Coordinates of C-alpha atoms and ligand atoms in Angstrom, one line a residue:
Chain O
X1 CA 0.6 -0.1 -0.3
X2 CA 1.2 3.6 -0.7
X3 CA 2.8 5.1 2.3
X4 CA 1.2 8.7 2.3
X5 CA 3.4 11.2 5.5
X6 CA 1.6 14.0 7.2
X7 CA 3.2 16.5 8.7
X8 CA 2.2 19.0 11.5
X9 CA 2.5 22.6 11.7
X10 CA 4.6 22.1 14.4
X11 CA 6.8 19.2 13.3
X12 CA 5.6 16.4 14.1
X13 CA 5.5 13.6 11.7
X14 CA 2.5 10.6 10.8
X15 CA 3.5 7.9 8.3
X16 CA 0.5 6.1 7.3
X17 CA -0.9 3.7 4.7
X18 CA -3.9 4.4 2.4
X19 CA -4.6 1.9 -0.2
X20 CA -5.2 2.9 -3.9
X21 CA -7.9 5.2 -4.5
X22 CA -8.7 6.3 -0.9
X23 CA -8.0 10.7 -0.9
X24 CA -5.5 12.6 1.3
X25 CA -8.4 13.9 2.8
X26 CA -9.5 10.1 3.7
X27 CA -6.1 8.9 4.7
X28 CA -5.5 11.1 7.2
X29 CA -8.9 11.0 8.5
X30 CA -8.8 7.3 8.7
X31 CA -5.7 7.4 10.6
X32 CA -6.7 10.1 13.3
X33 CA -3.8 12.4 12.3
X34 CA -4.5 15.1 13.8
X35 CA -5.4 18.7 11.5
X36 CA -7.4 17.8 9.2
X37 CA -11.5 18.8 9.6
X38 CA -12.7 17.7 6.8
X39 CA -16.4 19.2 7.5
X40 CA -18.0 18.5 4.4
X41 CA -16.7 15.5 4.1
X42 CA -15.1 15.3 0.7
X43 CA -17.6 16.9 -1.1
X44 CA -14.4 20.4 -1.8
X45 CA -17.2 22.9 -0.1
X46 CA -16.0 23.2 3.0
X47 CA -11.8 23.9 2.9
X48 CA -11.2 22.2 6.1
X49 CA -8.8 19.6 4.9
X50 CA -6.4 22.0 3.3
X51 CA -2.6 20.9 3.4
X52 CA 0.9 21.7 1.3
X53 CA 2.4 19.7 -0.8
X54 CA 6.0 18.8 -0.4
X55 CA 8.2 20.3 -3.8
X56 CA 8.9 17.3 -4.8
X57 CA 5.7 15.9 -5.6
X58 CA 4.3 18.4 -6.9
X59 CA 4.2 18.0 -9.6
X60 CA 2.7 14.5 -9.5
X61 CA -1.0 15.6 -8.0
X62 CA -2.2 17.5 -10.3
X63 CA -3.5 21.1 -10.5
X64 CA -6.7 22.8 -8.8
X65 CA -9.8 22.1 -10.3
X66 CA -12.5 25.6 -9.8
X67 CA -14.6 24.3 -7.3
X68 CA -11.8 23.8 -5.3
X69 CA -9.7 27.9 -6.5
X70 CA -12.9 29.1 -5.1
X71 CA -12.3 27.2 -1.8
X72 CA -9.2 28.0 -1.0
X73 CA -9.5 31.9 -2.0
X74 CA -10.9 32.3 1.1
X75 CA -8.7 29.7 3.0
X76 CA -6.0 31.0 5.2
X77 CA -2.0 30.4 4.8
X78 CA -2.2 30.1 1.6
X79 CA 0.7 29.5 -1.1
X80 CA 0.7 28.0 -4.1
X81 CA 1.5 24.4 -3.0
X82 CA -1.6 24.6 -1.2
X83 CA -4.1 22.5 -2.3
X84 CA -7.8 20.2 -0.7
X85 CA -6.9 16.9 0.8
X86 CA -10.3 15.6 -0.3
X87 CA -9.4 16.5 -4.2
X88 CA -6.0 14.3 -4.0
X89 CA -6.8 10.4 -4.9
X90 CA -3.9 8.4 -3.7
X91 CA -2.1 5.9 -5.9
X92 CA 0.9 3.2 -6.3
X93 CA 2.4 6.4 -8.4
X94 CA 1.7 8.6 -4.6
X95 CA 3.4 6.1 -3.2
X96 CA 6.2 8.1 -0.8
X97 CA 4.0 11.8 -1.1
X98 CA 4.6 13.8 1.8
X99 CA 2.8 16.1 3.2
X100 CA 2.6 18.9 5.3
X101 CA -0.3 21.1 7.4
X102 CA -1.4 24.6 8.4
X103 CA -1.3 25.5 11.7
X104 CA -5.0 25.9 11.9
X105 CA -7.9 25.2 9.4
X106 CA -10.1 27.8 8.4
Chain A
X1 CA -51.0 33.9 -1.2
X2 CA -52.5 30.9 1.2
X3 CA -54.2 33.2 4.6
X4 CA -52.2 33.8 7.5
X5 CA -51.7 31.1 9.9
X6 CA -53.1 32.4 13.3
X7 CA -50.7 31.2 16.1
X8 CA -52.7 30.0 18.5
X9 CA -54.9 27.6 16.8
X10 CA -52.6 24.4 16.4
X11 CA -51.6 23.6 12.3
X12 CA -52.8 19.9 11.0
X13 CA -50.0 16.6 11.7
X14 CA -47.8 16.2 8.6
X15 CA -49.3 13.1 8.2
X16 CA -53.0 14.5 7.4
X17 CA -51.8 16.2 4.3
X18 CA -51.7 15.9 0.9
X19 CA -48.6 15.3 0.2
X20 CA -48.6 18.0 -2.7
X21 CA -49.7 20.7 0.0
X22 CA -47.4 20.4 2.8
X23 CA -46.0 23.6 2.7
X24 CA -43.3 24.3 4.9
X25 CA -42.6 28.1 4.7
X26 CA -45.3 28.3 7.5
X27 CA -43.4 30.6 9.9
X28 CA -45.5 28.9 12.9
X29 CA -44.0 25.6 12.2
X30 CA -41.7 26.7 14.1
X31 CA -42.8 27.7 16.7
X32 CA -44.7 25.0 17.5
X33 CA -41.8 22.7 16.5
X34 CA -44.1 20.8 14.0
X35 CA -42.0 21.5 11.6
X36 CA -40.1 18.5 12.5
X37 CA -42.4 15.8 11.7
X38 CA -43.2 17.6 8.6
X39 CA -39.3 17.5 7.6
X40 CA -39.6 13.4 8.0
X41 CA -42.2 13.5 5.5
X42 CA -40.8 15.5 3.2
X43 CA -37.4 13.3 3.4
X44 CA -38.9 10.2 3.5
X45 CA -41.4 10.2 0.9
X46 CA -40.4 12.9 -1.5
X47 CA -37.2 13.9 -0.6
X48 CA -36.8 17.1 -3.6
X49 CA -40.5 18.6 -2.8
X50 CA -42.8 21.4 -4.9
X51 CA -44.8 23.3 -2.7
X52 CA -46.7 25.3 -5.9
X53 CA -48.3 27.8 -3.2
X54 CA -47.4 29.4 -0.4
X55 CA -46.7 32.4 1.2
X56 CA -44.4 33.5 -0.7
X57 CA -44.9 31.8 -4.3
X58 CA -43.7 28.6 -5.1
X59 CA -40.6 27.0 -4.3
X60 CA -38.9 24.0 -3.7
X61 CA -38.1 22.0 -0.2
X62 CA -34.5 20.6 -0.5
X63 CA -34.3 18.3 2.6
X64 CA -31.6 15.3 2.2
X65 CA -28.6 16.6 3.0
X66 CA -26.3 15.3 0.2
X67 CA -28.9 17.1 -2.1
X68 CA -28.3 20.2 0.5
X69 CA -24.8 19.6 -0.1
X70 CA -24.7 19.5 -3.9
X71 CA -27.1 23.3 -4.2
X72 CA -25.5 24.4 -2.2
X73 CA -21.8 23.9 -3.1
X74 CA -23.2 24.9 -7.0
X75 CA -22.6 27.9 -7.3
X76 CA -23.1 28.7 -11.3
X77 CA -26.4 27.0 -11.8
X78 CA -27.9 28.2 -7.6
X79 CA -27.7 31.7 -7.6
X80 CA -27.6 33.7 -4.3
X81 CA -28.4 37.5 -5.8
X82 CA -30.7 39.2 -4.3
X83 CA -32.1 36.9 -1.6
X84 CA -30.8 34.3 0.7
X85 CA -34.1 33.7 2.3
X86 CA -37.5 32.4 1.0
X87 CA -39.6 36.0 0.7
X88 CA -38.3 37.5 -2.7
X89 CA -36.2 40.8 -1.6
X90 CA -38.3 44.7 -1.8
X91 CA -37.4 46.4 -5.3
X92 CA -37.7 49.5 -3.5
X93 CA -34.8 48.7 -0.6
X94 CA -32.4 45.7 -0.8
X95 CA -29.4 46.9 0.9
X96 CA -26.4 45.0 -1.2
X97 CA -24.0 42.4 0.6
X98 CA -21.8 39.5 -0.1
X99 CA -24.1 36.6 1.0
X100 CA -26.3 38.1 -1.7
X101 CA -24.0 38.2 -4.4
X102 CA -22.0 36.0 -6.9
X103 CA -18.9 35.6 -8.0
X104 CA -16.8 37.3 -8.8
X105 CA -18.1 40.7 -6.5
X106 CA -18.9 38.4 -3.7
X107 CA -15.4 37.0 -3.3
X108 CA -14.2 40.1 -3.5
X109 CA -16.4 42.7 -1.0
X110 CA -15.8 38.9 1.4
X111 CA -12.0 38.8 1.6
X112 CA -11.7 42.4 2.4
X113 CA -13.5 41.5 5.8
X114 CA -12.2 37.8 6.3
X115 CA -9.4 39.4 7.8
X116 CA -11.2 40.1 11.5
X117 CA -11.8 36.2 11.7
X118 CA -9.3 35.0 10.9
X119 CA -7.4 32.4 13.4
X120 CA -4.7 35.2 13.9
X121 CA -6.6 37.6 14.8
X122 CA -9.2 35.1 16.6
X123 CA -6.2 34.3 19.2
X124 CA -6.0 37.6 20.4
X125 CA -10.1 37.9 20.4
X126 CA -9.7 34.8 22.5
X127 CA -8.6 35.9 26.5
X128 CA -11.0 39.3 25.7
X129 CA -14.0 37.0 24.9
X130 CA -13.0 35.3 28.5
X131 CA -12.8 37.8 30.1
X132 CA -15.9 39.2 29.4
X133 CA -18.0 35.0 29.0
X134 CA -16.4 35.2 33.4
X135 CA -17.4 39.1 33.7
X136 CA -21.1 37.9 32.7
X137 CA -21.3 34.7 34.3
X138 CA -20.4 36.6 37.6
X139 CA -22.6 39.0 38.0
X140 CA -25.4 37.2 37.5
X141 CA -28.1 36.0 40.4
X142 CA -27.1 32.3 42.0
X143 CA -30.4 30.8 43.1
X144 CA -32.9 33.7 41.4
X145 CA -34.8 32.7 38.1
X146 CA -33.7 35.0 35.6
X147 CA -33.9 35.1 31.7
X148 CA -30.6 33.3 29.8
X149 CA -31.7 35.1 26.8
X150 CA -31.7 38.5 27.7
X151 CA -28.3 38.3 30.7
X152 CA -26.5 35.8 28.4
X153 CA -27.0 34.7 25.0
X154 CA -27.3 38.6 24.1
X155 CA -25.0 39.9 26.1
X156 CA -22.4 37.4 25.4
X157 CA -23.3 38.0 21.6
X158 CA -23.5 41.4 21.8
X159 CA -20.1 42.0 23.1
X160 CA -18.8 40.0 20.8
X161 CA -19.8 42.0 18.0
X162 CA -19.2 45.2 19.6
X163 CA -15.5 43.8 19.6
X164 CA -15.1 42.5 16.4
X165 CA -16.6 46.4 15.0
X166 CA -14.6 47.8 18.0
X167 CA -18.4 49.6 18.0
X168 CA -18.6 52.3 20.8
X169 CA -19.1 49.5 23.9
X170 CA -22.2 51.4 26.3
X171 CA -24.0 51.6 22.4
X172 CA -23.9 47.9 22.3
X173 CA -26.9 46.6 22.5
X174 CA -28.0 49.2 19.7
X175 CA -26.8 46.7 17.7
X176 CA -28.7 44.1 19.0
X177 CA -31.3 45.7 18.1
X178 CA -30.8 46.9 14.3
X179 CA -29.9 42.4 14.1
X180 CA -33.9 42.1 15.3
X181 CA -34.7 45.0 12.8
X182 CA -33.7 43.4 10.3
X183 CA -34.3 39.4 10.8
X184 CA -37.7 40.0 12.1
X185 CA -39.0 40.7 8.1
X186 CA -42.6 38.5 7.4
X187 CA -42.3 39.3 3.5
X188 CA -39.5 37.6 3.6
X189 CA -39.3 34.5 6.6
X190 CA -42.5 35.4 7.3
X191 CA -42.0 36.4 11.1
X192 CA -45.6 37.3 12.3
X193 CA -45.1 38.6 15.3
X194 CA -42.8 42.2 13.9
X195 CA -41.2 44.0 15.9
X196 CA -41.6 47.3 13.7
X197 CA -44.1 48.2 10.5
X198 CA -42.1 48.7 6.5
X199 CA -41.6 52.9 7.7
X200 CA -40.3 52.4 11.0
X201 CA -37.8 49.3 9.5
X202 CA -36.1 51.1 7.0
X203 CA -35.8 54.8 9.8
X204 CA -34.5 51.9 11.6
X205 CA -32.1 51.2 9.7
X206 CA -30.7 54.4 8.3
X207 CA -30.3 55.2 11.4
X208 CA -28.0 52.3 11.8
X209 CA -26.2 54.1 8.2
X210 CA -25.9 56.8 9.4
X211 CA -24.1 55.7 13.1
X212 CA -21.8 53.5 10.7
X213 CA -21.1 56.5 8.3
X214 CA -20.0 58.4 11.3
X215 CA -17.1 56.2 12.5
X216 CA -16.2 55.2 9.4
X217 CA -15.4 58.2 8.4
X218 CA -13.9 58.5 11.8
X219 CA -11.9 55.6 10.5
X220 CA -10.5 56.4 7.0
X221 CA -7.4 56.8 5.9
X222 CA -4.1 55.8 8.4
X223 CA -6.7 53.8 10.7
X224 CA -5.0 50.5 11.5
X225 CA -7.9 48.0 13.2
X226 CA -8.6 44.5 12.8
X227 CA -12.6 45.2 13.6
X228 CA -14.3 45.2 10.4
X229 CA -15.7 48.7 9.8
X230 CA -11.7 49.6 9.5
X231 CA -11.2 46.6 7.4
X232 CA -13.8 48.2 4.9
X233 CA -13.0 51.4 5.5
X234 CA -9.5 50.9 4.1
X235 CA -9.2 47.6 2.0
X236 CA -8.5 49.6 -2.3
X237 CA -11.2 46.7 -3.1
X238 CA -13.9 48.1 -0.4
X239 CA -13.2 51.5 0.4
X240 CA -15.0 52.9 -2.2
X241 CA -18.2 51.8 -0.5
X242 CA -19.0 54.6 1.2
X243 CA -19.7 56.3 -2.5
X244 CA -22.9 53.5 -1.7
X245 CA -24.4 53.6 0.8
X246 CA -27.0 50.7 0.6
X247 CA -23.9 48.8 0.3
X248 CA -22.1 50.0 3.3
X249 CA -25.7 49.3 5.7
X250 CA -26.3 46.4 3.6
X251 CA -23.0 44.3 4.5
X252 CA -22.9 46.2 8.4
X253 CA -26.7 44.1 8.3
X254 CA -25.0 40.7 7.1
X255 CA -22.0 41.5 9.6
X256 CA -24.1 42.3 12.7
X257 CA -27.5 39.0 11.8
X258 CA -24.6 37.0 10.5
X259 CA -23.0 37.2 14.1
X260 CA -25.5 37.5 16.0
X261 CA -28.7 35.6 16.4
X262 CA -26.6 32.5 15.4
X263 CA -24.4 32.3 18.2
X264 CA -27.2 34.0 20.1
X265 CA -29.6 31.1 19.4
X266 CA -26.8 28.5 20.2
X267 CA -26.0 29.5 23.1
X268 CA -29.7 29.3 24.5
X269 CA -30.4 26.0 22.4
X270 CA -26.9 24.8 24.3
X271 CA -28.4 25.2 27.6
X272 CA -32.3 23.9 27.1
X273 CA -30.0 21.0 25.1
X274 CA -28.3 19.8 28.2
X275 CA -31.8 20.2 30.1
X276 CA -33.8 18.1 28.0
X277 CA -30.9 14.9 27.9
X278 CA -30.4 14.7 31.5
X279 CA -27.6 11.9 30.8
X280 CA -25.5 14.2 28.1
X281 CA -25.3 16.7 30.7
X282 CA -23.6 14.3 33.5
X283 CA -21.4 13.1 30.2
X284 CA -20.1 16.7 30.3
X285 CA -19.6 16.6 34.0
X286 CA -17.6 13.7 33.8
X287 CA -15.2 15.1 31.1
X288 CA -15.3 18.8 29.8
X289 CA -12.7 17.5 27.5
X290 CA -15.8 17.2 25.5
X291 CA -17.1 20.3 24.9
X292 CA -14.9 21.1 21.2
X293 CA -17.2 18.0 20.0
X294 CA -20.3 19.0 22.5
X295 CA -20.2 22.3 20.8
X296 CA -20.6 21.0 16.9
X297 CA -23.1 19.2 18.6
X298 CA -25.0 21.7 20.1
X299 CA -24.8 24.3 16.4
X300 CA -26.0 20.9 14.9
X301 CA -28.8 20.8 17.1
X302 CA -29.6 24.1 17.3
X303 CA -29.4 24.9 13.5
X304 CA -29.6 28.4 14.1
X305 CA -30.5 29.0 10.8
X306 CA -33.2 27.0 9.5
X307 CA -32.4 27.5 6.2
X308 CA -31.0 28.9 2.8
X309 CA -32.6 30.3 -0.4
X310 CA -31.5 29.7 -4.3
X311 CA -33.1 30.7 -7.3
X312 CA -31.5 28.5 -10.1
X313 CA -29.9 30.4 -13.3
X314 CA -31.2 27.6 -15.9
X315 CA -33.0 24.7 -16.5
X316 CA -31.5 21.6 -14.5
X317 CA -31.8 18.2 -12.8
X318 CA -31.8 17.3 -8.2
X319 CA -32.8 13.7 -6.8
X320 CA -34.7 13.0 -10.6
X321 CA -36.5 16.3 -10.5
X322 CA -37.1 19.2 -13.3
X323 CA -35.7 22.9 -11.7
X324 CA -36.9 25.7 -14.3
X325 CA -34.6 28.5 -15.0
X326 CA -36.0 31.5 -12.5
X327 CA -37.5 28.2 -9.3
X328 CA -36.8 29.2 -5.7
X329 CA -35.3 26.3 -4.8
X330 CA -34.5 26.5 -0.5
X331 CA -32.4 24.1 0.9
X332 CA -34.0 23.0 4.7
X333 CA -30.3 23.0 6.6
X334 CA -32.7 22.3 9.6
X335 CA -34.3 19.3 7.8
X336 CA -30.7 17.7 5.9
X337 CA -29.2 18.1 9.8
X338 CA -31.0 15.2 11.1
X339 CA -31.1 12.9 8.1
X340 CA -30.4 9.5 9.3
X341 CA -28.9 8.6 5.7
X342 CA -25.9 10.5 6.9
X343 CA -26.1 11.0 10.1
X344 CA -25.8 8.5 12.9
X345 CA -29.0 8.7 15.2
X346 CA -29.3 12.3 13.8
X347 CA -32.9 13.2 16.0
X348 CA -29.9 12.8 19.3
X349 CA -28.5 14.9 21.0
X350 CA -25.3 13.1 21.0
X351 CA -22.1 15.3 22.9
X352 CA -19.3 13.0 22.3
X353 CA -21.1 12.3 18.7
X354 CA -17.8 10.8 16.2
X355 CA -18.1 12.8 13.4
X356 CA -20.1 15.9 15.3
X357 CA -18.9 18.6 12.3
X358 CA -20.2 17.1 9.4
X359 CA -23.7 19.1 9.6
X360 CA -24.8 21.9 7.3
X361 CA -25.6 24.3 10.3
X362 CA -22.5 27.0 8.8
X363 CA -23.3 25.5 5.1
X364 CA -21.5 24.8 2.5
X365 CA -19.5 26.0 -0.9
X366 CA -18.3 29.4 -1.3
X367 CA -20.6 31.3 0.4
X368 CA -20.0 28.9 3.7
X369 CA -20.2 30.5 7.3
X370 CA -17.6 32.9 7.5
X371 CA -17.6 33.7 11.2
X372 CA -18.0 29.7 12.0
X373 CA -14.5 29.4 14.0
X374 CA -15.6 32.7 16.1
X375 CA -18.9 31.1 16.7
X376 CA -17.0 28.1 17.8
X377 CA -15.0 30.3 20.1
X378 CA -17.5 32.0 21.8
X379 CA -20.0 28.5 22.5
X380 CA -16.3 26.5 23.8
X381 CA -15.5 29.4 25.6
X382 CA -18.9 30.0 27.7
X383 CA -19.3 26.3 28.3
X384 CA -15.5 26.0 29.3
X385 CA -17.0 29.2 32.1
X386 CA -20.1 27.6 33.2
X387 CA -18.4 24.5 34.2
X388 CA -15.8 25.6 36.3
X389 CA -18.5 27.8 38.4
X390 CA -21.9 25.4 38.4
X391 CA -23.2 22.1 39.0
X392 CA -26.5 23.3 37.1
X393 CA -28.0 25.6 34.3
X394 CA -31.6 24.3 35.2
X395 CA -34.5 25.6 32.9
X396 CA -37.6 26.4 34.6
X397 CA -40.4 25.8 32.4
X398 CA -41.0 26.1 28.1
X399 CA -38.8 28.8 26.4
X400 CA -40.8 31.2 24.0
X401 CA -39.7 30.4 20.4
X402 CA -39.4 32.4 17.4
X403 CA -42.1 32.7 14.8
X404 CA -39.7 32.9 11.7
X405 CA -38.8 30.1 9.0
X406 CA -35.2 31.9 8.9
X407 CA -34.0 32.0 12.6
X408 CA -34.2 29.1 14.6
X409 CA -34.4 31.3 17.9
X410 CA -35.1 31.5 21.2
X411 CA -36.9 34.2 22.9
X412 CA -37.3 33.9 26.0
X413 CA -35.9 31.1 28.7
X414 CA -36.3 31.7 32.1
X415 CA -33.5 29.3 34.1
X416 CA -31.9 28.8 37.6
X417 CA -28.2 28.5 38.4
X418 CA -26.9 25.7 41.0
X419 CA -23.2 26.6 42.2
X420 CA -20.9 23.8 42.7
X421 CA -21.4 22.0 44.9
X422 CA -17.7 23.2 47.1
Ligands
HEM1 C1 -23.6 29.3 15.4 C2 -22.8 30.8 14.4 C3 -23.4 30.4 13.2 C4 -24.2 30.0 12.1 C5 -25.0 28.7 12.9 C6 -24.1 30.2 10.8 C7 -24.6 30.4 10.1 C8 -24.5 30.9 8.3 C9 -24.6 30.5 7.1 C10 -25.4 29.5 7.4 C11 -24.5 30.9 6.4 C12 -24.3 30.5 4.7 C13 -24.1 29.7 4.7 C14 -24.5 28.8 3.0 O1 -25.1 30.0 2.1 O2 -24.0 28.3 2.9 C15 -23.4 32.1 6.9 C16 -23.0 33.1 6.0 C17 -22.4 33.9 6.8 N1 -22.1 33.9 7.8 FE1 -22.5 32.7 10.1 N2 -23.3 31.7 11.3 C18 -22.5 32.3 12.0 C19 -22.0 32.6 13.4 C20 -21.4 33.5 12.5 C21 -20.1 34.9 12.6 C22 -20.3 34.8 14.0 C23 -20.0 35.9 11.8 C24 -19.1 36.7 12.0 C25 -18.8 38.1 12.8 C26 -21.0 35.3 10.6 C27 -20.9 36.4 9.8 C28 -21.7 35.5 8.3 C29 -21.0 36.4 7.1 C30 -20.1 37.2 6.9 C31 -22.1 34.8 6.3 C32 -21.7 34.9 4.8 C33 -20.4 34.2 3.9 C34 -20.5 34.1 2.5 O3 -21.6 34.8 1.5 O4 -19.7 34.2 1.9 N3 -21.2 33.6 10.9 N4 -23.2 31.5 8.8
FES2 S1 -13.2 18.0 3.2 FE1 -14.4 20.0 2.8 S2 -12.9 20.3 0.7 FE2 -12.4 18.7 1.1

């Protein structure tokens, strides 16, 4: 199973296995990784699953879709590598991916 | 137009009516709490329901959780332009506000005021709110019967608003008054118990505008504040707004109302829910760490805003029904929050429920509540401080409820405080 590393804002790392087909949001929530609220349950409608993709992986995760862009527009601390975790599906190609969590979801 | 419903005659049971005659927009249903039964029937038998005639005209009711998320996040088809409540806007007096705008204007204005409630600013607000919570709680008469709504719910939300607007402290109850005047418009939400007539409403709101205009002029140019007025006055994208007084007024009304009734009724509703569910109150006493989770559950349970309305911009389909361009589409959050296909044991108030944040009360999509973190923070701090002081906030008698299909409000709730046993 692909491995995913979530790094909390204070540097704490969580390395977990996530089945292909699940989203990075589900990977965090199912493994009790703190820092992702996912209030809308993955509908791209709340922006409380905001993450930063580490530079090495940025190119492999695709680009923001239109709704995702709109939702990110109102979130806090948005950077070029900001994404909504519910919009990225885990695949074998993403095995080893590293993502960072913001200080707080907003 | 259907006849006005007398508050004292009780309305028929939902199951005694032909499905097609069900009209959930009748404000009295919410006052008597019969709305739950009506929505239960719609969710089961006709989740996307067409009501061909009501006080507000024909409208669609969207009653299931997932259908509501679909409408709320599809802003290209379901427009918020001009009005977001079931009744149409008054064409002669409809101050523009960004909750009732579509992209791109909505985005620009929302971004201008967001910093006031962003996490960095919230951290600064926290101690300020706590001081006020403590002051309010410590001033309450222990052992006597008093109205919790007035002494705590209204007082706390009003102070919070005064802080967010950096509003003259001694005048703060004006904010409460302007908020009540704004939300009690019968033509829009069926609030029979209107507190002012149409003429007075306009006059009061114009006074509100004038008051804020004065604040605004005193805050232009080099003023550095993170309150709502300063943010609007200094952001390059919104500073021209003072040239369009009506738009300034509209956004003020939004910010005043947005943070007022909603939090107020969550504060009252939480006390009531714990009284009605003593086992949950016991859980809370045994484990105050449940407070953050309980706050989300309270907000789901109360659903402070019962609905939001959209207008279809094109023909479309929802839940197998054909919606036509121009149709009114009402998302009943109050119903979706009791949808047991999505929320486990949805009709039970459970403070330790799993995935408590997964509720509709803040809406979803680009209009999702901007102040949700402030609202949650106020409730969290309040409950932390209540639990340090009182064994029980006991509700005495039945609370009075507001007559509105929009604000799920409690207007009076008598309580008695029982201090912690030493
Ligand atoms: C428990 C408390 C609250 C509840 C239940 C609540 C509920 C809502 C709902 C349902 C919406 C519309 C969402 C949609 O159309 O999808 C909304 C929007 C909004 N709320 Fe809240 N609210 C609360 C507290 C606050 C507070 C404290 C503030 C401000 C200080 C606030 C400011 C706003 C604003 C400005 C909007 C418009 C957002 C937009 O159109 O982009 N709310 N709120
Ligand atoms: S979970 Fe809501 S946007 Fe991702």
